[in-house]
Short mmCIF file of C-alpha atoms (C1' of nucleotides) in Angstrom, two decimals:
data_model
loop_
_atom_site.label_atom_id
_atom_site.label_comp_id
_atom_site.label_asym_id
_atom_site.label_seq_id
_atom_site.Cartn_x
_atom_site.Cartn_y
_atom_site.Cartn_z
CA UNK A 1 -10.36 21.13 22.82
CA UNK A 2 -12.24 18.55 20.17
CA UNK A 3 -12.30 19.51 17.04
CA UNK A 4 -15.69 18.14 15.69
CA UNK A 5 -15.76 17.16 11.93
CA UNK A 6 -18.93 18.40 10.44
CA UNK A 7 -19.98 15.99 7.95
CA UNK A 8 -20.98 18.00 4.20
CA UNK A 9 -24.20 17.49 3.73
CA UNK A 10 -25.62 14.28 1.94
CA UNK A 11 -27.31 14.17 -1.41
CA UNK A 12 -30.62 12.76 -1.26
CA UNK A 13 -29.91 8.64 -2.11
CA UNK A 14 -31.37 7.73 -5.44
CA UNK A 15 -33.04 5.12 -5.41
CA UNK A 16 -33.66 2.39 -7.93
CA UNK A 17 -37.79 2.82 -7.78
CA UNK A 18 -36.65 5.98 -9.72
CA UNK A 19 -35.06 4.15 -12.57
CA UNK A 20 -36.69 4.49 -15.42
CA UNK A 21 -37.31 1.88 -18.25
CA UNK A 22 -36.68 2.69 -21.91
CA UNK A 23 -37.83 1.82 -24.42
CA UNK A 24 -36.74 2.12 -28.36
CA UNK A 25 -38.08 4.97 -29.52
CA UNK A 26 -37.68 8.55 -30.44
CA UNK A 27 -34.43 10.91 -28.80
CA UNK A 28 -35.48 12.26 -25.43
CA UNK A 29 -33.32 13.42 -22.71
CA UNK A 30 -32.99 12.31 -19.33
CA UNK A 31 -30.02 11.80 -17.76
CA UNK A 32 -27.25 13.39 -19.94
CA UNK A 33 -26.63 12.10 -23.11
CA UNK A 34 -26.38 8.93 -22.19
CA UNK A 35 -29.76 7.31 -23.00
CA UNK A 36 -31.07 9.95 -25.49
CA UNK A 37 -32.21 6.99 -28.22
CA UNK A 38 -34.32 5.65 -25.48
CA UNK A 39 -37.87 6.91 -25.01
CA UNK A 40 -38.81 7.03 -21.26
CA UNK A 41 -41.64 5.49 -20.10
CA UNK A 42 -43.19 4.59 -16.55
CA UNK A 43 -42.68 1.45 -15.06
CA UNK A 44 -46.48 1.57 -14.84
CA UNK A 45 -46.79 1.40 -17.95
CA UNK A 46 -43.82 -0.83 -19.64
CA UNK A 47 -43.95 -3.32 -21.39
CA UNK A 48 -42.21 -6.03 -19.65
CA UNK A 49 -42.15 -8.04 -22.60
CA UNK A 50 -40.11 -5.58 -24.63
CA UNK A 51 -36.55 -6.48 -24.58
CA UNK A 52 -35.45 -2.93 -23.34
CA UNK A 53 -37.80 -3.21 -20.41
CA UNK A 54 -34.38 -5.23 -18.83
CA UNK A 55 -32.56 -1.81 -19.56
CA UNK A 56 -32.02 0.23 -16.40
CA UNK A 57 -30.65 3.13 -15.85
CA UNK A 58 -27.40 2.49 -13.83
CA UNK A 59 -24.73 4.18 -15.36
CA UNK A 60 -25.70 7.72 -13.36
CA UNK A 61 -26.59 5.87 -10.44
CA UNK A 62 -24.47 3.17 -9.36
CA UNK A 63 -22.65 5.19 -6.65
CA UNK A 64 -25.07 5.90 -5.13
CA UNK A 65 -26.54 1.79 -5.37
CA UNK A 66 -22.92 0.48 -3.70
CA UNK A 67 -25.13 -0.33 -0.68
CA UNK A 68 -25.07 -4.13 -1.25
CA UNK A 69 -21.59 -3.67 -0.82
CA UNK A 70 -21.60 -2.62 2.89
CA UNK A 71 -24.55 -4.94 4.16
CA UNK A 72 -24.81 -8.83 4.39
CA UNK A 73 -27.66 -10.35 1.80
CA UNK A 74 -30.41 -10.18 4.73
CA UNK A 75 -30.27 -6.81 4.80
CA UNK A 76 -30.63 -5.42 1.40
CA UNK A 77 -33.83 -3.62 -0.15
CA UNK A 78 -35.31 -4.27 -3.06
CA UNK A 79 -33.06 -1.77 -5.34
CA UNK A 80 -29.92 -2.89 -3.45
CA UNK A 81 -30.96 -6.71 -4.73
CA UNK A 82 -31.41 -5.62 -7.98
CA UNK A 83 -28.05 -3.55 -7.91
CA UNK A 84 -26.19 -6.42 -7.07
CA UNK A 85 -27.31 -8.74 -9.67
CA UNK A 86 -26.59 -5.64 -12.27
CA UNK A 87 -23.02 -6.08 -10.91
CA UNK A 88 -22.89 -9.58 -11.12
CA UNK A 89 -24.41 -10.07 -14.21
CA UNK A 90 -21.94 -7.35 -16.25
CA UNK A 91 -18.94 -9.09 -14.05
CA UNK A 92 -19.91 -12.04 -16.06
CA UNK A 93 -19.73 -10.56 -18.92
CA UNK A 94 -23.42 -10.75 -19.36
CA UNK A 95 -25.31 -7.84 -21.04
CA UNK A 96 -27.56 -5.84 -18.99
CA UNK A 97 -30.13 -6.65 -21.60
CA UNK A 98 -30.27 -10.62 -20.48
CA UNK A 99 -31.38 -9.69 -17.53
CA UNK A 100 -35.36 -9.01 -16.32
CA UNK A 101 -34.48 -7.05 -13.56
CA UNK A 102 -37.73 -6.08 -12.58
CA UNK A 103 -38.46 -10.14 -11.49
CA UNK A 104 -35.70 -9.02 -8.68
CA UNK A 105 -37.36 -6.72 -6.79
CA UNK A 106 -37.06 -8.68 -3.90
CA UNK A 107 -35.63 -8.00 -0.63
CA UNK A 108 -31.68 -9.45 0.46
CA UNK A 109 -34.04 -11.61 2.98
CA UNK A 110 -36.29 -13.40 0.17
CA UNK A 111 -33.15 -13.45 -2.14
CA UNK A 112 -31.64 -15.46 0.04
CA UNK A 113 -33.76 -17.91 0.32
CA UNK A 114 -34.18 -18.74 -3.02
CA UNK A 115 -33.33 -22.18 -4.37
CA UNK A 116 -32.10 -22.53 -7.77
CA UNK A 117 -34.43 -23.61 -9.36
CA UNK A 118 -36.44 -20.14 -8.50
CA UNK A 119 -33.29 -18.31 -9.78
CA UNK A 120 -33.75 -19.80 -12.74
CA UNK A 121 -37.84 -18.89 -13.11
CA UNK A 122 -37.12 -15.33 -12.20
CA UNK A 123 -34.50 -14.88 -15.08
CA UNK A 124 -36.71 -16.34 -17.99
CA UNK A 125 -37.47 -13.81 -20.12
CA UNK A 126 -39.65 -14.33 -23.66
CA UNK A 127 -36.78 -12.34 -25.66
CA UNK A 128 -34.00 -13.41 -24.14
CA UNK A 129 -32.30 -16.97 -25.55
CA UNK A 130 -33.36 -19.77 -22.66
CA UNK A 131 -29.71 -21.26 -22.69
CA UNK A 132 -28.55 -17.08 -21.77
CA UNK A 133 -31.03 -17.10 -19.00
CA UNK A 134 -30.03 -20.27 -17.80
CA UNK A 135 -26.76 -19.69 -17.45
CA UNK A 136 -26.94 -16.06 -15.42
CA UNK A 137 -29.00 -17.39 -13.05
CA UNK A 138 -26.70 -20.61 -12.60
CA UNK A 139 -23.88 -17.45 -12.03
CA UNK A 140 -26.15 -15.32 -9.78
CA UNK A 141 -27.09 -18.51 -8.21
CA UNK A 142 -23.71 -19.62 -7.39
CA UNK A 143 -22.27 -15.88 -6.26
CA UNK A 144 -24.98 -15.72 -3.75
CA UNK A 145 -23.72 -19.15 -2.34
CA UNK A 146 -20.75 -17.81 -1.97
CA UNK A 147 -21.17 -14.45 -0.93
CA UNK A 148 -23.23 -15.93 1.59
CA UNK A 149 -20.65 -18.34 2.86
CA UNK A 150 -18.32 -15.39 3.15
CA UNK A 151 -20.74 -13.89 5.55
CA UNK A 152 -20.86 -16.34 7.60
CA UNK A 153 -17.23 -16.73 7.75
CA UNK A 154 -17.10 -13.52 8.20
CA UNK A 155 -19.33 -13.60 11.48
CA UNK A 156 -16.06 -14.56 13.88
CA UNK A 157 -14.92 -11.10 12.70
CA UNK A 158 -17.79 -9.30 13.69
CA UNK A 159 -17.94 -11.17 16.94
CA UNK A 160 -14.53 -10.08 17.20
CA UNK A 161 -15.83 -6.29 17.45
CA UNK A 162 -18.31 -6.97 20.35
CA UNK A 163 -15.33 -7.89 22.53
CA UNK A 164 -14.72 -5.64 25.74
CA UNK A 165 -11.01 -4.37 25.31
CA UNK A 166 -11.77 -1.29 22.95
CA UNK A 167 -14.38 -0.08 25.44
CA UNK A 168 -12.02 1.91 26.43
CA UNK A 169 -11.09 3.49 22.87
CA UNK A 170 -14.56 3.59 22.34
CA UNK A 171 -14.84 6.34 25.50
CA UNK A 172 -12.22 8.39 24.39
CA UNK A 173 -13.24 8.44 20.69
CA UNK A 174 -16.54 9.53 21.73
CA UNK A 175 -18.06 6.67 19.93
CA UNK A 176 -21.54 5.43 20.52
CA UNK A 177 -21.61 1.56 19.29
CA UNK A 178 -24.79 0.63 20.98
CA UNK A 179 -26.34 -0.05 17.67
CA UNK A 180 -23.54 -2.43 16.81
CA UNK A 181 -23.86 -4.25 20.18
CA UNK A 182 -27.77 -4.27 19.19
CA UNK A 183 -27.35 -5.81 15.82
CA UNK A 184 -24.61 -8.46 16.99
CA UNK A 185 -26.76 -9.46 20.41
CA UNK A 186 -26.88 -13.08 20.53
CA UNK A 187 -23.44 -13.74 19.69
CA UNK A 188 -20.93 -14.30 22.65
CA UNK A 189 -17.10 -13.36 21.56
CA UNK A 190 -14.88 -15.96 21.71
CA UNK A 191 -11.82 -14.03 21.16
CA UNK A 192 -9.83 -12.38 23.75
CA UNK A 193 -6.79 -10.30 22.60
CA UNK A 194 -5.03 -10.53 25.21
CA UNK A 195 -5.81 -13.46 26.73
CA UNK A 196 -3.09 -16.13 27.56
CA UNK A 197 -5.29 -19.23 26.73
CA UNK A 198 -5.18 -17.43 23.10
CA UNK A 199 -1.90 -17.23 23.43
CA UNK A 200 -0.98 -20.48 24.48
CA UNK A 201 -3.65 -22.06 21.78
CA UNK A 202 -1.80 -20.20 19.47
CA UNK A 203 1.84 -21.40 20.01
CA UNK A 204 0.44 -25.33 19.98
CA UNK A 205 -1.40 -24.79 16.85
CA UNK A 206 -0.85 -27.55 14.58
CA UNK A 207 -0.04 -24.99 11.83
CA UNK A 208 3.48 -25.13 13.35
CA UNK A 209 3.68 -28.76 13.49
CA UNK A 210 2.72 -28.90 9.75
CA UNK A 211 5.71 -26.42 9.03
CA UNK A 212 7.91 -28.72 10.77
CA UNK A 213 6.30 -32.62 10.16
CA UNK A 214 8.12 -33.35 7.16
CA UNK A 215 11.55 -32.48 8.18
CA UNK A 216 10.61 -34.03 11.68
CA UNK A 217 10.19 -36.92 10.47
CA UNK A 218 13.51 -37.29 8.43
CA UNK A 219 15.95 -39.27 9.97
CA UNK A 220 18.47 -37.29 8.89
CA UNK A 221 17.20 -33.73 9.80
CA UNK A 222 15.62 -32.77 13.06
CA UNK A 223 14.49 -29.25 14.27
CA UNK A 224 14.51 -27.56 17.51
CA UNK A 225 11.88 -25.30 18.85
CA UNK A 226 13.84 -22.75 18.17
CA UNK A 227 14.54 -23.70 14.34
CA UNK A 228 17.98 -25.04 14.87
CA UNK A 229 19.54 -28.21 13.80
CA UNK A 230 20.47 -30.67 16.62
CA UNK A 231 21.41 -34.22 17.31
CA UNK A 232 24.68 -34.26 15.40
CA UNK A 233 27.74 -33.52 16.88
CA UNK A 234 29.11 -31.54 14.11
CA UNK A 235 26.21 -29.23 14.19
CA UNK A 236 26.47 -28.35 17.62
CA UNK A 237 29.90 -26.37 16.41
CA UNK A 238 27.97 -25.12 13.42
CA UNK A 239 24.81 -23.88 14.47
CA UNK A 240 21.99 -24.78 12.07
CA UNK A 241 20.56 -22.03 9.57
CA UNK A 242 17.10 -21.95 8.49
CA UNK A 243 16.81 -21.89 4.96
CA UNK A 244 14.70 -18.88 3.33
CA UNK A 245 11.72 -19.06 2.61
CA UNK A 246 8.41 -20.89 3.80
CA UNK A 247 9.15 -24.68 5.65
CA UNK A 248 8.15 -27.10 2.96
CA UNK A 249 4.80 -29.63 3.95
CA UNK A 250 2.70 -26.79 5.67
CA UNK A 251 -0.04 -28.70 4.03
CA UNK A 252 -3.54 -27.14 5.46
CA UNK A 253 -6.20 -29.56 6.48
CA UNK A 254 -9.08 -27.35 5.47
CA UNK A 255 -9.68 -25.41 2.25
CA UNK A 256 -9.58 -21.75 3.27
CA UNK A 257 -11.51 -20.08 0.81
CA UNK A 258 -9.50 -17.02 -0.57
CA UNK A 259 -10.69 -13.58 1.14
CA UNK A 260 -10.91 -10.02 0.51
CA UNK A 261 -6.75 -9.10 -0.65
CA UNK A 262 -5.06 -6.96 2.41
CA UNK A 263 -5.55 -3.15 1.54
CA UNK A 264 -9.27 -3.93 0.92
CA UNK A 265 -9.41 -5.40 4.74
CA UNK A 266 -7.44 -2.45 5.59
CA UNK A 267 -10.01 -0.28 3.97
CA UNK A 268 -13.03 -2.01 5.49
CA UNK A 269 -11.37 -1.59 9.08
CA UNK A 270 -11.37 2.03 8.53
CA UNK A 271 -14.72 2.30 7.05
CA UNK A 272 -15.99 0.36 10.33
CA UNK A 273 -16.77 2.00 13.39
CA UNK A 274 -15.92 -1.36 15.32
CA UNK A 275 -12.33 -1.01 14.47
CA UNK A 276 -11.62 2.89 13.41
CA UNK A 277 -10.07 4.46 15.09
CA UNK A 278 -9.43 1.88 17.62
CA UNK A 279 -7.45 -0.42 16.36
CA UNK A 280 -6.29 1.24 13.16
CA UNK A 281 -7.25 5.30 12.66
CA UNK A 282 -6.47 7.56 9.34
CA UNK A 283 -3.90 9.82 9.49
CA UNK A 284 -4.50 11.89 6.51
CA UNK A 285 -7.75 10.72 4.99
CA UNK A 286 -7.74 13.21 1.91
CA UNK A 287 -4.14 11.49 1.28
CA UNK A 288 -5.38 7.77 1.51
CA UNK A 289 -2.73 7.86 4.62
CA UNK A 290 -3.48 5.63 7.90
CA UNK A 291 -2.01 4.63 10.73
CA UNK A 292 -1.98 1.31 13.17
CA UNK A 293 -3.04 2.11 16.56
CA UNK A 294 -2.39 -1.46 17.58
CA UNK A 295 -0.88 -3.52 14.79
CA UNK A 296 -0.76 -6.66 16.30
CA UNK A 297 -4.80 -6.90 16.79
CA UNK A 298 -5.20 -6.05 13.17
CA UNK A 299 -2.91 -9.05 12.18
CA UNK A 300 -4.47 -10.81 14.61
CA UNK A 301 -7.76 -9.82 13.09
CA UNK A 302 -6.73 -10.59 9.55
CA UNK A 303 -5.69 -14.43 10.91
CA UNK A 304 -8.69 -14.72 12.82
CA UNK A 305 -10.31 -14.05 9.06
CA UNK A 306 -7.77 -16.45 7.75
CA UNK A 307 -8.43 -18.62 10.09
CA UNK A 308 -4.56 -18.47 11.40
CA UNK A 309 -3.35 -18.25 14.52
CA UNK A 310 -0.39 -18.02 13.91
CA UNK A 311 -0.50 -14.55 12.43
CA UNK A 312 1.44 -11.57 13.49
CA UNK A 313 2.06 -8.05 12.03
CA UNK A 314 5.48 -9.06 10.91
CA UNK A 315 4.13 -11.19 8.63
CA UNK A 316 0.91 -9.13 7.74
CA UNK A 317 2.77 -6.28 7.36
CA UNK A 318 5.23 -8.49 4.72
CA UNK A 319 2.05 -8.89 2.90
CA UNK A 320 1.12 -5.64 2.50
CA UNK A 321 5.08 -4.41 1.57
CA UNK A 322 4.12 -6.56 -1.36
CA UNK A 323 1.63 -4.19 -2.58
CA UNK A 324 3.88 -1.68 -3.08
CA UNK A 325 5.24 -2.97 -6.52
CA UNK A 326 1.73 -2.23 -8.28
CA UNK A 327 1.21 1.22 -5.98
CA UNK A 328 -1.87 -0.40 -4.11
CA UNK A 329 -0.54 0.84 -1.58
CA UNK A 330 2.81 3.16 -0.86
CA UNK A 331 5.31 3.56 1.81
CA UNK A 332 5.17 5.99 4.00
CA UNK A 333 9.47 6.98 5.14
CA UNK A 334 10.07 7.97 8.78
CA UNK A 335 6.71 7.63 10.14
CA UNK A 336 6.35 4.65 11.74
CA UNK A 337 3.09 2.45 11.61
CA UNK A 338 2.12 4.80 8.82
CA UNK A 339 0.96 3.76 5.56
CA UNK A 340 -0.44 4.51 3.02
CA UNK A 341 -3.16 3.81 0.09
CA UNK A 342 -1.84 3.89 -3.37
CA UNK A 343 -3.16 5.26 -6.89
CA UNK A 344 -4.40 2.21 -7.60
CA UNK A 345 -5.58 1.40 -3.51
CA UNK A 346 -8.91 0.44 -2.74
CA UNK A 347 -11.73 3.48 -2.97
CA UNK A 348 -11.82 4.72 0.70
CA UNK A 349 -13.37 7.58 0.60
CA UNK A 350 -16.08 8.42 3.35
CA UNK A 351 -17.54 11.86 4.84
CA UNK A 352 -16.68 11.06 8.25
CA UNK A 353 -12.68 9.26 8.41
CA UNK A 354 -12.44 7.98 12.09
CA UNK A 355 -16.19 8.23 13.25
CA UNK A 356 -15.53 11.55 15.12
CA UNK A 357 -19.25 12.41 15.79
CA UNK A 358 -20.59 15.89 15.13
CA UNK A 359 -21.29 18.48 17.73
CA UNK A 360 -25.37 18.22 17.13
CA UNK A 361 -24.87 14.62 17.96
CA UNK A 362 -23.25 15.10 20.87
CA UNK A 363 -25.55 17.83 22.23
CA UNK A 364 -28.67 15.81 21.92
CA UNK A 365 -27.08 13.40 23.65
CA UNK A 366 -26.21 15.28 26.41
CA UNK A 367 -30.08 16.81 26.81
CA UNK A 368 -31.41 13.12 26.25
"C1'" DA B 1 -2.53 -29.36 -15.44
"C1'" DC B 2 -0.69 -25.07 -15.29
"C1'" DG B 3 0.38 -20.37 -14.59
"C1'" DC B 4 -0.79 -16.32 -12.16
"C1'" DT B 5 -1.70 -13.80 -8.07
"C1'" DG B 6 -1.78 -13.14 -3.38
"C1'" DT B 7 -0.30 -14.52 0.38
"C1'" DT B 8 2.59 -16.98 4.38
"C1'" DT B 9 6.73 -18.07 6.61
"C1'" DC B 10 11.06 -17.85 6.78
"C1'" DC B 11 15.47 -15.05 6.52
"C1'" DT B 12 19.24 -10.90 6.67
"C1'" DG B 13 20.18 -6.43 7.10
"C1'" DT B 14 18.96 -1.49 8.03
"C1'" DT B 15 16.70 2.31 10.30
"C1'" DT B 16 14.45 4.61 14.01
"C1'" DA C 1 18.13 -2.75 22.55
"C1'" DA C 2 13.90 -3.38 20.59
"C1'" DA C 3 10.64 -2.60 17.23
"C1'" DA C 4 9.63 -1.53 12.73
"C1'" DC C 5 10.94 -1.59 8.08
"C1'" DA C 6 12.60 -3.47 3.58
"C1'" DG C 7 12.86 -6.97 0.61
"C1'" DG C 8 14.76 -11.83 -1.03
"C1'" DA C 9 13.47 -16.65 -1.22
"C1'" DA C 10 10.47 -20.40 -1.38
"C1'" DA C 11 6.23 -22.73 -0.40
"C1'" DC C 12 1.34 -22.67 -0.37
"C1'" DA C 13 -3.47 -21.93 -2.08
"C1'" DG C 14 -7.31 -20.31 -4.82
"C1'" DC C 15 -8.79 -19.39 -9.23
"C1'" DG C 16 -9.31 -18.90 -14.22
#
DNA sequence: ACGCTGTTTCCTGTTT
DNA sequence: AAAACAGGAAACAGCG
């Protein structure tokens, strides 16, 4: 017997079209207290040339504006643009005031596009100081260079989700991911879990010969495969100990651009459909507490993001044993493959933990 | 350049 | 016995 989770209704999305602008002006209230020195006035009718026309009204909104932080650039509306740039702008310590928002009503897709020098146009404002202006959009310039590089790193992982072996899970989840295999059509999965030529690229990865080049190459200290010492006659009695710690000269060739820390990927595994509860499912949601279905393809996951190989769960799980000393995340005893998120974990929350679909869903399936 | 943070890659020992 | 867990040690890498 299933027991369906019945989502709690939503509240209607606010949307950024609603914000009003203020301007200076006699007490009036709107949204609490908040903005009660501000007189409201339609964006019809503001004056975009008075400095508090860059004023929005985010404070009682911004939950509910978090989209940008689940979609890739070409995807965003207009107040999910805007939204972003807010964020980016006050985690540069720039005031809201610097900014004309209303110039960036612009879709993710025409954002994107933008050159710098455009950036720079759109931020000019006749009250706000050039050299200010100049220097957010260099910032807002530069973040959307990178957050766009990060998607399209990013785009092995998603390929990663269009791969066959969780067809299975998928069936007896009752999950319906046509509309990811929709959005990702085009891209052909390169990955394989569980295939052997992964397996076999993996071992020869040059990652390990980095580990091991250095002390190869010293006459007077040779490895095994295995990590031992050999050549020398007195070691054979004495078998070799590896020291602790990480093999000096594991010098990477490429830069590999830090990512999202581990209990954020966690979180975004169990926010995704692709991977929840497939791979990695909660446990006890209200609790933060979550469980590896198959801990191996998550490490293997987080290396493919890391663009390592040679990652396993021993390892990723050493990672995330280090995020226990600030209580990002906390131990859970006796259960195995059980962990959980800390007080100061990732937010995680969601209405529907694991993607269990409701019964409504299921019965217009079944009369479609 | 440097220190901090977050890993990564080893290890030993313990628990399940 | 094997897998998972815990945590020390040291190196690496990005970033401010």
């Amino acid at each position: 017997m299933c027991d369906f989770y019945l989502s709690p209704p939503q509240p209607a999305p606010a949307r950024l079209d609603d914000f009003n602008v203020f301007k200076k002006g006699n007490a009036t209230f709107t949204y609490g207290n908040l903005y009660n020195s501000y007189e409201m006035c339609s964006e019809a009718e503001a004056d975009t040339n008075n400095v508090y026309y860059n004023l929005l009204n985010f404070r009682e909104y911004r939950q509910d504006t978090d989209g940008w932080k689940n979609k890739v650039v070409q995807d965003w509306n207009s107040d999910e643009t805007v939204a972003w740039i807010y964020d980016c702008a006050i985690t540069h310590g720039y005031s809201e005031l610097d900014v004309p928002f209303h110039n960036f009503r612009i879709s993710g897709h025409e954002l994107r596009i933008k050159r710098r020098e455009e950036i720079m146009d759109l931020m000019v404002h006749p009250h706000v100081d050039p050299e200010v202006s100049r220097r957010i959009a260099h910032t807002v310039f530069d973040r959307l260079q990178c957050r766009l590089n990060e998607e399209m790193r990013q785009q092995s992982v998603l390929r990663y989700a269009d791969s066959a072996p969780y067809t299975q899970y998928h069936e007896q989840t009752i999950l319906d991911l046509d509309y990811c295999n929709d959005r990702n059509r085009g891209y052909t999965s390169d990955y394989k879990p569980n295939d052997i030529s992964l397996m076999s690229a993996a071992d020869s990865s040059d990652d390990h010969e980095d580990t091991f080049r250095m002390e190869a190459s010293s006459p007077a200290c040779s490895y095994g495969s295995d990590g031992s010492k050999s050549g020398d006659e007195d070691d054979k009695k004495k078998p070799f100990k590896r020291p602790p710690g990480r093999p000096k000269g594991s010098i990477k060739k490429d830069k590999r651009p830090r990512s999202v820390s581990v209990p954020q990927f966690l979180r975004d595994l169990l926010l995704d459909e692709r991977f929840c509860p497939s791979i990695i499912k909660w446990e006890d949601h209200s609790l933060g507490k979550f469980r590896f279905v198959k801990p191996d393809e998550v490490a293997k996951l987080w290396g493919q993001m890391k663009q390592n190989d040679n990652m396993t769960f021993e390892k990723f799980s050493r990672a995330m044993r280090y995020h226990y000393q600030h209580m990002v995340l906390v131990s859970v005893p006796t259960a195995r493959l059980v962990y959980q998120f800390g007080p100061k974990g990732p937010d995680f929350k969601t209405n529907n933990p694991n993607f269990v679909k409701v019964k409504s869903e299921l019965e217009s399936q079944s009369y479609s």
